[in-house]
PDB file of C-alpha atoms in Angstrom:
ATOM      1  CA  MET A  38       6.948  -7.217   2.961  1.00 61.00           C
ATOM      2  CA  THR A  39       6.405  -6.842   7.203  1.00 54.00           C
ATOM      3  CA  GLU A  40       2.781  -8.004   8.007  1.00 52.00           C
ATOM      4  CA  PRO A  41      -0.486  -5.804   6.346  1.00 50.00           C
ATOM      5  CA  ARG A  42      -3.348  -4.733   7.567  1.00 45.00           C
ATOM      6  CA  ARG A  43      -5.513  -7.521   7.041  1.00 43.00           C
ATOM      7  CA  SER A  44      -9.651  -6.839   6.096  1.00 40.00           C
ATOM      8  CA  ALA A  45     -12.381  -8.736   5.529  1.00 36.00           C
ATOM      9  CA  GLY A  46     -13.034  -7.344   1.983  1.00 41.00           C
ATOM     10  CA  PRO A  47     -14.073  -4.320   0.822  1.00 43.00           C
ATOM     11  CA  HIS A  48     -15.197  -1.596   2.981  1.00 46.00           C
ATOM     12  CA  ASP A  49     -16.005   2.581   2.809  1.00 45.00           C
ATOM     13  CA  ARG A  50     -14.569   4.363   5.844  1.00 45.00           C
ATOM     14  CA  LYS A  51     -15.032   7.449   4.113  1.00 44.00           C
ATOM     15  CA  HIS A  52     -16.816   9.333   7.206  1.00 51.00           C
ATOM     16  CA  LYS A  53     -14.271   8.315   9.654  1.00 77.00           C
ATOM     17  CA  ARG A  54     -11.592  10.817  10.873  1.00 83.00           C
ATOM     18  CA  PRO A  55      -7.976   9.159  10.142  1.00 86.00           C
ATOM     19  CA  VAL A  56      -6.460   8.437  13.627  1.00 91.00           C
ATOM     20  CA  PRO A  57      -2.904   9.940  13.979  1.00 93.00           C
ATOM     21  CA  GLY A  58      -0.077   8.810  12.464  1.00 94.00           C
ATOM     22  CA  THR A  59      -2.510   6.172  10.062  1.00 94.00           C
ATOM     23  CA  PRO A  60      -1.223   6.184   6.368  1.00 95.00           C
ATOM     24  CA  CYS A  61      -4.678   8.276   5.205  1.00 94.00           C
ATOM     25  CA  TRP A  62      -3.685   9.076   1.523  1.00 95.00           C
ATOM     26  CA  VAL A  63      -1.199   8.181  -1.322  1.00 96.00           C
ATOM     27  CA  SER A  64      -0.149  10.916  -3.777  1.00 95.00           C
ATOM     28  CA  LEU A  65       2.104  10.522  -6.886  1.00 96.00           C
ATOM     29  CA  MET A  66       4.049  13.633  -8.949  1.00 92.00           C
ATOM     30  CA  VAL A  67       4.581  12.901 -12.629  1.00 94.00           C
ATOM     31  CA  HIS A  68       5.640  14.953 -15.731  1.00 92.00           C
ATOM     32  CA  GLY A  69       2.850  13.678 -18.129  1.00 92.00           C
ATOM     33  CA  MET A  70      -0.479  14.203 -16.363  1.00 94.00           C
ATOM     34  CA  ALA A  71      -2.913  12.375 -19.308  1.00 95.00           C
ATOM     35  CA  THR A  72      -0.570   9.700 -20.045  1.00 96.00           C
ATOM     36  CA  THR A  73      -0.133   8.473 -16.481  1.00 97.00           C
ATOM     37  CA  GLN A  74      -3.741   9.056 -15.829  1.00 97.00           C
ATOM     38  CA  ASP A  75      -4.412   6.997 -19.175  1.00 97.00           C
ATOM     39  CA  PHE A  76      -1.833   4.226 -17.187  1.00 98.00           C
ATOM     40  CA  TYR A  77      -3.673   3.717 -13.618  1.00 98.00           C
ATOM     41  CA  GLY A  78      -7.000   3.991 -15.171  1.00 97.00           C
ATOM     42  CA  SER A  79      -6.131   1.256 -17.674  1.00 97.00           C
ATOM     43  CA  LEU A  80      -4.182  -0.879 -14.938  1.00 98.00           C
ATOM     44  CA  PHE A  81      -6.932  -0.298 -12.049  1.00 97.00           C
ATOM     45  CA  GLY A  82      -9.882   1.702 -13.695  1.00 96.00           C
ATOM     46  CA  TRP A  83      -9.695   4.479 -11.880  1.00 97.00           C
ATOM     47  CA  GLU A  84     -11.515   7.561 -12.717  1.00 96.00           C
ATOM     48  CA  PHE A  85     -10.076  10.888 -11.869  1.00 96.00           C
ATOM     49  CA  ARG A  86     -11.690  14.428 -10.609  1.00 94.00           C
ATOM     50  CA  PRO A  87      -9.635  17.651 -10.202  1.00 90.00           C
ATOM     51  CA  GLY A  88      -7.872  18.177  -6.539  1.00 86.00           C
ATOM     52  CA  PRO A  89      -6.852  21.358  -4.764  1.00 81.00           C
ATOM     53  CA  GLN A  90      -3.921  23.088  -6.749  1.00 78.00           C
ATOM     54  CA  GLN A  91      -2.013  24.261  -4.640  1.00 73.00           C
ATOM     55  CA  LEU A  92       1.110  22.513  -5.272  1.00 70.00           C
ATOM     56  CA  GLY A  93       0.231  22.816  -9.215  1.00 81.00           C
ATOM     57  CA  PRO A  94      -2.248  20.460 -11.563  1.00 89.00           C
ATOM     58  CA  TYR A  95      -3.874  18.057  -8.815  1.00 91.00           C
ATOM     59  CA  VAL A  96      -6.209  15.279  -9.305  1.00 95.00           C
ATOM     60  CA  ARG A  97      -8.139  12.272  -6.997  1.00 94.00           C
ATOM     61  CA  ALA A  98      -8.627   8.858  -8.205  1.00 96.00           C
ATOM     62  CA  LEU A  99     -11.257   7.278  -7.737  1.00 95.00           C
ATOM     63  CA  LEU A 100     -12.791   3.682  -7.705  1.00 95.00           C
ATOM     64  CA  ASP A 101     -16.527   3.305  -7.591  1.00 91.00           C
ATOM     65  CA  GLY A 102     -16.805   7.010  -6.305  1.00 91.00           C
ATOM     66  CA  HIS A 103     -14.289   6.619  -3.442  1.00 93.00           C
ATOM     67  CA  GLU A 104     -10.978   8.542  -3.657  1.00 94.00           C
ATOM     68  CA  VAL A 105      -8.332   6.327  -3.286  1.00 95.00           C
ATOM     69  CA  ALA A 106      -5.200   8.165  -4.406  1.00 96.00           C
ATOM     70  CA  GLY A 107      -3.697  11.536  -6.099  1.00 95.00           C
ATOM     71  CA  ILE A 108      -1.730  12.455  -9.210  1.00 96.00           C
ATOM     72  CA  GLY A 109      -0.047  15.953  -9.273  1.00 93.00           C
ATOM     73  CA  GLN A 110       1.693  17.641 -12.736  1.00 91.00           C
ATOM     74  CA  LEU A 111       5.677  18.165 -11.596  1.00 87.00           C
ATOM     75  CA  PRO A 112       6.629  21.557 -13.072  1.00 81.00           C
ATOM     76  CA  PRO A 113       8.987  21.186 -16.170  1.00 76.00           C
ATOM     77  CA  ASP A 114      12.276  22.054 -14.366  1.00 72.00           C
ATOM     78  CA  ARG A 115      12.320  19.418 -11.859  1.00 66.00           C
ATOM     79  CA  HIS A 116      13.971  16.427 -12.145  1.00 63.00           C
ATOM     80  CA  LEU A 117      13.244  14.588  -8.947  1.00 65.00           C
ATOM     81  CA  PRO A 118      12.798  10.502  -8.485  1.00 68.00           C
ATOM     82  CA  LEU A 119       9.313   9.919  -9.311  1.00 84.00           C
ATOM     83  CA  ALA A 120       7.654   7.906  -6.598  1.00 88.00           C
ATOM     84  CA  TRP A 121       4.281   6.987  -4.460  1.00 95.00           C
ATOM     85  CA  THR A 122       4.443   9.210  -1.243  1.00 95.00           C
ATOM     86  CA  PRO A 123       2.013   7.682   1.541  1.00 96.00           C
ATOM     87  CA  TYR A 124       0.736  10.737   3.624  1.00 97.00           C
ATOM     88  CA  LEU A 125       0.240   9.874   7.664  1.00 97.00           C
ATOM     89  CA  ALA A 126      -2.038  11.381   9.406  1.00 96.00           C
ATOM     90  CA  SER A 127      -2.241  14.028  12.166  1.00 96.00           C
ATOM     91  CA  ASP A 128      -4.455  16.206  14.044  1.00 95.00           C
ATOM     92  CA  ASP A 129      -1.681  19.160  13.865  1.00 96.00           C
ATOM     93  CA  VAL A 130       0.650  19.031  11.353  1.00 96.00           C
ATOM     94  CA  ASP A 131       2.520  21.993  12.325  1.00 96.00           C
ATOM     95  CA  LEU A 132       3.251  20.779  15.331  1.00 97.00           C
ATOM     96  CA  THR A 133       4.123  17.287  13.589  1.00 97.00           C
ATOM     97  CA  ALA A 134       6.205  19.464  11.259  1.00 97.00           C
ATOM     98  CA  GLU A 135       8.422  21.249  14.126  1.00 97.00           C
ATOM     99  CA  THR A 136       8.696  17.492  16.109  1.00 97.00           C
ATOM    100  CA  VAL A 137      10.158  16.076  11.893  1.00 97.00           C
ATOM    101  CA  ARG A 138      12.394  18.649  12.136  1.00 97.00           C
ATOM    102  CA  LEU A 139      13.672  18.210  15.670  1.00 96.00           C
ATOM    103  CA  CYS A 140      14.070  14.727  15.763  1.00 96.00           C
ATOM    104  CA  GLY A 141      16.169  14.954  12.772  1.00 95.00           C
ATOM    105  CA  GLY A 142      13.941  15.127   9.484  1.00 96.00           C
ATOM    106  CA  THR A 143      13.345  17.665   7.245  1.00 95.00           C
ATOM    107  CA  VAL A 144      10.725  19.525   6.517  1.00 95.00           C
ATOM    108  CA  GLY A 145      10.502  20.065   2.286  1.00 91.00           C
ATOM    109  CA  VAL A 146       6.955  21.967   2.106  1.00 90.00           C
ATOM    110  CA  GLY A 147       4.643  23.350   4.403  1.00 85.00           C
ATOM    111  CA  PRO A 148       2.927  23.230   6.384  1.00 93.00           C
ATOM    112  CA  LEU A 149       0.452  24.811   3.839  1.00 91.00           C
ATOM    113  CA  ASP A 150      -3.623  24.631   3.100  1.00 91.00           C
ATOM    114  CA  ALA A 151      -4.721  22.873   0.550  1.00 86.00           C
ATOM    115  CA  ASP A 152      -7.804  24.720  -0.417  1.00 84.00           C
ATOM    116  CA  ASP A 153     -10.485  23.494   2.449  1.00 86.00           C
ATOM    117  CA  ALA A 154      -9.129  19.965   1.821  1.00 87.00           C
ATOM    118  CA  GLY A 155      -6.734  19.998   5.093  1.00 89.00           C
ATOM    119  CA  ARG A 156      -3.476  21.006   5.274  1.00 93.00           C
ATOM    120  CA  LEU A 157       0.004  19.248   4.552  1.00 93.00           C
ATOM    121  CA  VAL A 158       4.006  18.906   4.660  1.00 94.00           C
ATOM    122  CA  ILE A 159       6.006  16.947   2.749  1.00 94.00           C
ATOM    123  CA  GLY A 160       9.376  16.231   4.262  1.00 95.00           C
ATOM    124  CA  SER A 161      11.659  13.095   4.736  1.00 95.00           C
ATOM    125  CA  ASP A 162      13.268  11.424   7.977  1.00 96.00           C
ATOM    126  CA  PRO A 163      16.537  11.456   8.719  1.00 95.00           C
ATOM    127  CA  SER A 164      17.682   8.572   6.300  1.00 92.00           C
ATOM    128  CA  GLY A 165      16.129  10.544   3.475  1.00 93.00           C
ATOM    129  CA  ALA A 166      12.888   8.621   2.427  1.00 94.00           C
ATOM    130  CA  VAL A 167       9.926  11.012   1.626  1.00 95.00           C
ATOM    131  CA  PHE A 168       6.823  10.826   3.511  1.00 96.00           C
ATOM    132  CA  GLY A 169       3.681  13.643   3.424  1.00 96.00           C
ATOM    133  CA  VAL A 170       1.589  14.571   6.890  1.00 97.00           C
ATOM    134  CA  TRP A 171      -2.046  15.762   5.958  1.00 95.00           C
ATOM    135  CA  GLN A 172      -4.261  17.040   8.508  1.00 94.00           C
ATOM    136  CA  ALA A 173      -7.653  16.185   7.979  1.00 87.00           C
ATOM    137  CA  ALA A 174     -10.560  18.830   7.062  1.00 88.00           C
ATOM    138  CA  GLY A 175     -13.151  18.585   3.732  1.00 85.00           C
ATOM    139  CA  HIS A 176     -10.773  15.560   2.597  1.00 84.00           C
ATOM    140  CA  LEU A 177     -10.133  12.596   5.214  1.00 84.00           C
ATOM    141  CA  GLY A 178      -8.288  10.214   2.947  1.00 86.00           C
ATOM    142  CA  THR A 179      -8.370   7.013   1.403  1.00 88.00           C
ATOM    143  CA  SER A 180     -12.069   6.338   1.656  1.00 81.00           C
ATOM    144  CA  LEU A 181     -11.856   2.487   0.319  1.00 81.00           C
ATOM    145  CA  ASP A 182      -9.629   0.170   1.826  1.00 78.00           C
ATOM    146  CA  GLY A 183      -9.331  -3.833   0.974  1.00 78.00           C
ATOM    147  CA  ALA A 184     -10.548  -3.746  -2.517  1.00 92.00           C
ATOM    148  CA  PRO A 185      -8.234  -4.180  -5.732  1.00 95.00           C
ATOM    149  CA  GLY A 186      -7.250  -0.637  -7.109  1.00 96.00           C
ATOM    150  CA  ALA A 187      -6.713   0.522  -3.297  1.00 96.00           C
ATOM    151  CA  PRO A 188      -3.447   0.760  -1.265  1.00 95.00           C
ATOM    152  CA  ALA A 189      -2.948  -1.955   0.670  1.00 94.00           C
ATOM    153  CA  TRP A 190      -0.165  -0.969   2.518  1.00 95.00           C
ATOM    154  CA  HIS A 191       3.331   0.696   2.725  1.00 96.00           C
ATOM    155  CA  GLU A 192       6.576  -0.069   3.232  1.00 95.00           C
ATOM    156  CA  LEU A 193      10.019   1.645   3.969  1.00 95.00           C
ATOM    157  CA  LEU A 194      12.855   0.218   2.431  1.00 93.00           C
ATOM    158  CA  THR A 195      15.504   1.855   4.197  1.00 92.00           C
ATOM    159  CA  PHE A 196      19.438   0.967   4.656  1.00 90.00           C
ATOM    160  CA  GLU A 197      18.743  -0.572   8.417  1.00 88.00           C
ATOM    161  CA  THR A 198      15.735  -0.138  10.851  1.00 89.00           C
ATOM    162  CA  ALA A 199      16.858   0.616  14.421  1.00 88.00           C
ATOM    163  CA  SER A 200      17.192   4.438  13.830  1.00 85.00           C
ATOM    164  CA  VAL A 201      14.547   5.430  11.368  1.00 93.00           C
ATOM    165  CA  ALA A 202      12.364   3.568  13.668  1.00 94.00           C
ATOM    166  CA  LYS A 203      12.972   5.400  16.546  1.00 94.00           C
ATOM    167  CA  PHE A 204      12.259   8.490  14.435  1.00 96.00           C
ATOM    168  CA  TYR A 205       8.239   7.688  12.709  1.00 96.00           C
ATOM    169  CA  GLU A 206       8.201   6.486  16.360  1.00 95.00           C
ATOM    170  CA  THR A 207       8.854   9.293  17.666  1.00 95.00           C
ATOM    171  CA  VAL A 208       7.091  11.557  15.365  1.00 96.00           C
ATOM    172  CA  PHE A 209       3.859  10.097  15.168  1.00 96.00           C
ATOM    173  CA  GLY A 210       3.155   7.528  18.541  1.00 94.00           C
ATOM    174  CA  TYR A 211       3.836   4.230  16.518  1.00 95.00           C
ATOM    175  CA  GLU A 212       5.323   0.517  18.562  1.00 92.00           C
ATOM    176  CA  GLU A 213       7.581  -1.240  17.120  1.00 88.00           C
ATOM    177  CA  GLU A 214       7.676  -4.840  16.801  1.00 84.00           C
ATOM    178  CA  PRO A 215      10.248  -6.609  15.122  1.00 74.00           C
ATOM    179  CA  ALA A 216       8.880  -9.225  12.075  1.00 68.00           C
ATOM    180  CA  GLY A 217       9.837 -12.094  10.513  1.00 61.00           C
ATOM    181  CA  ALA A 218      13.294 -14.554  11.272  1.00 62.00           C
ATOM    182  CA  ALA A 219      15.969 -12.993  13.495  1.00 62.00           C
ATOM    183  CA  ASP A 220      18.514 -12.927  10.452  1.00 64.00           C
ATOM    184  CA  THR A 221      16.451 -10.457   8.733  1.00 78.00           C
ATOM    185  CA  ASP A 222      15.448  -6.443   9.351  1.00 83.00           C
ATOM    186  CA  HIS A 223      12.168  -6.052   9.424  1.00 87.00           C
ATOM    187  CA  VAL A 224       9.919  -4.418  11.498  1.00 91.00           C
ATOM    188  CA  THR A 225       5.697  -3.398  12.084  1.00 93.00           C
ATOM    189  CA  LEU A 226       4.789  -0.241  13.058  1.00 94.00           C
ATOM    190  CA  ARG A 227       1.667  -0.290  14.997  1.00 94.00           C
ATOM    191  CA  LEU A 228      -0.869   1.891  16.605  1.00 93.00           C
ATOM    192  CA  GLY A 229      -2.511   0.190  19.545  1.00 89.00           C
ATOM    193  CA  ASP A 230      -3.035  -3.543  18.232  1.00 87.00           C
ATOM    194  CA  ARG A 231      -3.463  -2.360  14.563  1.00 91.00           C
ATOM    195  CA  PRO A 232      -0.366  -2.829  11.974  1.00 93.00           C
ATOM    196  CA  VAL A 233      -0.063   0.119  10.088  1.00 93.00           C
ATOM    197  CA  ALA A 234       3.199   0.214   7.827  1.00 94.00           C
ATOM    198  CA  GLY A 235       6.486  -1.536   7.605  1.00 93.00           C
ATOM    199  CA  LEU A 236       9.795  -1.069   7.842  1.00 93.00           C
ATOM    200  CA  HIS A 237      12.531  -3.436   6.002  1.00 90.00           C
ATOM    201  CA  GLY A 238      16.306  -2.541   6.044  1.00 87.00           C
ATOM    202  CA  VAL A 239      18.027  -3.609   2.938  1.00 84.00           C
ATOM    203  CA  GLY A 240      21.674  -2.380   3.227  1.00 79.00           C
ATOM    204  CA  GLN A 241      23.539   0.090   1.228  1.00 73.00           C
ATOM    205  CA  ALA A 242      23.518  -1.857  -2.305  1.00 70.00           C
ATOM    206  CA  GLN A 243      20.039  -2.768  -3.446  1.00 68.00           C
ATOM    207  CA  LEU A 244      19.178   1.631  -2.234  1.00 72.00           C
ATOM    208  CA  ARG A 245      22.025   2.753  -4.473  1.00 72.00           C
ATOM    209  CA  ASP A 246      19.969   4.224  -7.382  1.00 76.00           C
ATOM    210  CA  LEU A 247      17.060   5.239  -5.350  1.00 81.00           C
ATOM    211  CA  GLY A 248      17.886   5.649  -1.936  1.00 87.00           C
ATOM    212  CA  PRO A 249      15.738   4.835   0.887  1.00 91.00           C
ATOM    213  CA  HIS A 250      12.076   5.213   0.197  1.00 92.00           C
ATOM    214  CA  TRP A 251       8.187   4.360   0.601  1.00 96.00           C
ATOM    215  CA  MET A 252       6.895   1.659  -1.108  1.00 95.00           C
ATOM    216  CA  THR A 253       3.044   0.974  -1.489  1.00 97.00           C
ATOM    217  CA  TYR A 254       1.056  -1.507  -2.273  1.00 97.00           C
ATOM    218  CA  PHE A 255      -1.692  -1.901  -4.461  1.00 97.00           C
ATOM    219  CA  GLU A 256      -4.689  -4.759  -4.441  1.00 97.00           C
ATOM    220  CA  VAL A 257      -5.209  -6.562  -7.309  1.00 97.00           C
ATOM    221  CA  LEU A 258      -7.564  -9.513  -7.729  1.00 96.00           C
ATOM    222  CA  ASP A 259      -4.634 -11.362  -9.747  1.00 97.00           C
ATOM    223  CA  THR A 260      -1.178 -10.476  -9.669  1.00 97.00           C
ATOM    224  CA  ASP A 261       0.247 -12.700 -12.348  1.00 97.00           C
ATOM    225  CA  GLU A 262      -2.510 -10.663 -14.589  1.00 98.00           C
ATOM    226  CA  ALA A 263      -1.999  -7.076 -13.369  1.00 98.00           C
ATOM    227  CA  ALA A 264       1.529  -7.718 -13.827  1.00 98.00           C
ATOM    228  CA  ALA A 265       1.370  -8.752 -17.538  1.00 98.00           C
ATOM    229  CA  ARG A 266      -1.131  -5.630 -17.819  1.00 98.00           C
ATOM    230  CA  LEU A 267       1.155  -3.474 -16.738  1.00 98.00           C
ATOM    231  CA  VAL A 268       3.432  -4.450 -18.995  1.00 98.00           C
ATOM    232  CA  ALA A 269       1.269  -4.310 -22.381  1.00 98.00           C
ATOM    233  CA  LEU A 270       0.166  -0.730 -20.703  1.00 98.00           C
ATOM    234  CA  GLY A 271       4.106   0.184 -21.135  1.00 97.00           C
ATOM    235  CA  GLY A 272       5.225  -0.127 -17.380  1.00 97.00           C
ATOM    236  CA  ARG A 273       8.269  -2.272 -15.943  1.00 97.00           C
ATOM    237  CA  LEU A 274       8.094  -5.320 -14.060  1.00 97.00           C
ATOM    238  CA  LEU A 275      11.267  -5.235 -11.510  1.00 95.00           C
ATOM    239  CA  LYS A 276      10.806  -8.495  -9.779  1.00 95.00           C
ATOM    240  CA  PRO A 277       8.049 -10.966 -11.088  1.00 96.00           C
ATOM    241  CA  PRO A 278       5.227 -12.117  -9.215  1.00 96.00           C
ATOM    242  CA  HIS A 279       6.234 -14.616  -6.284  1.00 94.00           C
ATOM    243  CA  ASP A 280       4.728 -15.692  -3.148  1.00 91.00           C
ATOM    244  CA  THR A 281       5.007 -14.354   0.292  1.00 85.00           C
ATOM    245  CA  PRO A 282       3.425 -15.055   3.475  1.00 84.00           C
ATOM    246  CA  HIS A 283       0.958 -12.189   2.947  1.00 84.00           C
ATOM    247  CA  GLY A 284      -0.090 -12.444  -0.646  1.00 91.00           C
ATOM    248  CA  ARG A 285       1.250 -13.175  -4.132  1.00 96.00           C
ATOM    249  CA  ALA A 286       3.366 -10.142  -4.849  1.00 96.00           C
ATOM    250  CA  ALA A 287       5.459  -8.000  -8.136  1.00 97.00           C
ATOM    251  CA  THR A 288       7.391  -4.895  -7.965  1.00 96.00           C
ATOM    252  CA  VAL A 289       6.862  -2.619 -10.742  1.00 97.00           C
ATOM    253  CA  ALA A 290       7.615   0.588 -12.353  1.00 96.00           C
ATOM    254  CA  ASP A 291       4.939   2.756 -14.353  1.00 97.00           C
ATOM    255  CA  PRO A 292       6.155   4.436 -17.747  1.00 96.00           C
ATOM    256  CA  GLU A 293       7.721   7.241 -16.418  1.00 94.00           C
ATOM    257  CA  GLY A 294       9.669   5.363 -13.740  1.00 93.00           C
ATOM    258  CA  ALA A 295       7.578   5.255 -10.682  1.00 95.00           C
ATOM    259  CA  ARG A 296       8.028   1.852  -8.649  1.00 95.00           C
ATOM    260  CA  PHE A 297       5.121   0.171  -6.164  1.00 97.00           C
ATOM    261  CA  SER A 298       4.344  -3.377  -5.782  1.00 97.00           C
ATOM    262  CA  LEU A 299       1.058  -5.131  -6.656  1.00 97.00           C
ATOM    263  CA  ILE A 300      -0.166  -7.501  -4.107  1.00 96.00           C
ATOM    264  CA  ARG A 301      -3.028 -10.295  -4.467  1.00 95.00           C
ATOM    265  CA  SER A 302      -3.798 -10.611  -0.208  1.00 90.00           C
ATOM    266  CA  ALA A 303      -3.932 -13.537   1.820  1.00 81.00           C
ATOM    267  CA  ARG A 304      -7.055 -13.209   3.450  1.00 71.00           C
TER     268      ARG A 304
END
């Protein structure tokens, strides 16, 4: 895990339009909407309300009234790897989509309007990792930062960072900063002086099953307790709780197999 953004504590940013390139939303497409809502509601204390239905049934997850994530229904005939997908902010999603194509990425969905909430694209980088792009209108994205149950960090697990870093830098205007020891392949992507996402090159072996993919870290009060609760709810523990320079983390999967991480961030 590369360096996550730091927060002095939970704060509401719902009235601020996201800076282009900033991870501003995270969404999961699943087969069982009801059981998935039960799982995450019990794990993180989320409540749910309906969202835009352009891609099928969709709900937004809320913490104390603040929107933090989305969950959508996959068509019954779609058997895709399930994964949390980060959305990166854009002021012109159509232009961003064209830049993605020109830089060797793929646009799989959109650009399309999501009611009056905004405009979106779902694409993949040259290594195949899927991400979204969001142009905010009525919905500005995640409105709570630094609170347990909210996204804390996003990291791309990929074969090697050199080529894919250039893609994200060109499309979203990031600056690249090597992170970690000299013998590890970690990169932090920054907007100005703010770290916004990480890239981690792990080689071919570790990505044999899923391929390159984005990993979302969700903040928790106690990583060990949250991991135990996740297992009791039917989830799987993939990497037990362990200490990192950025906090105590665990890699887990929900009952349908979507992978994510839990972290109690170091403050």
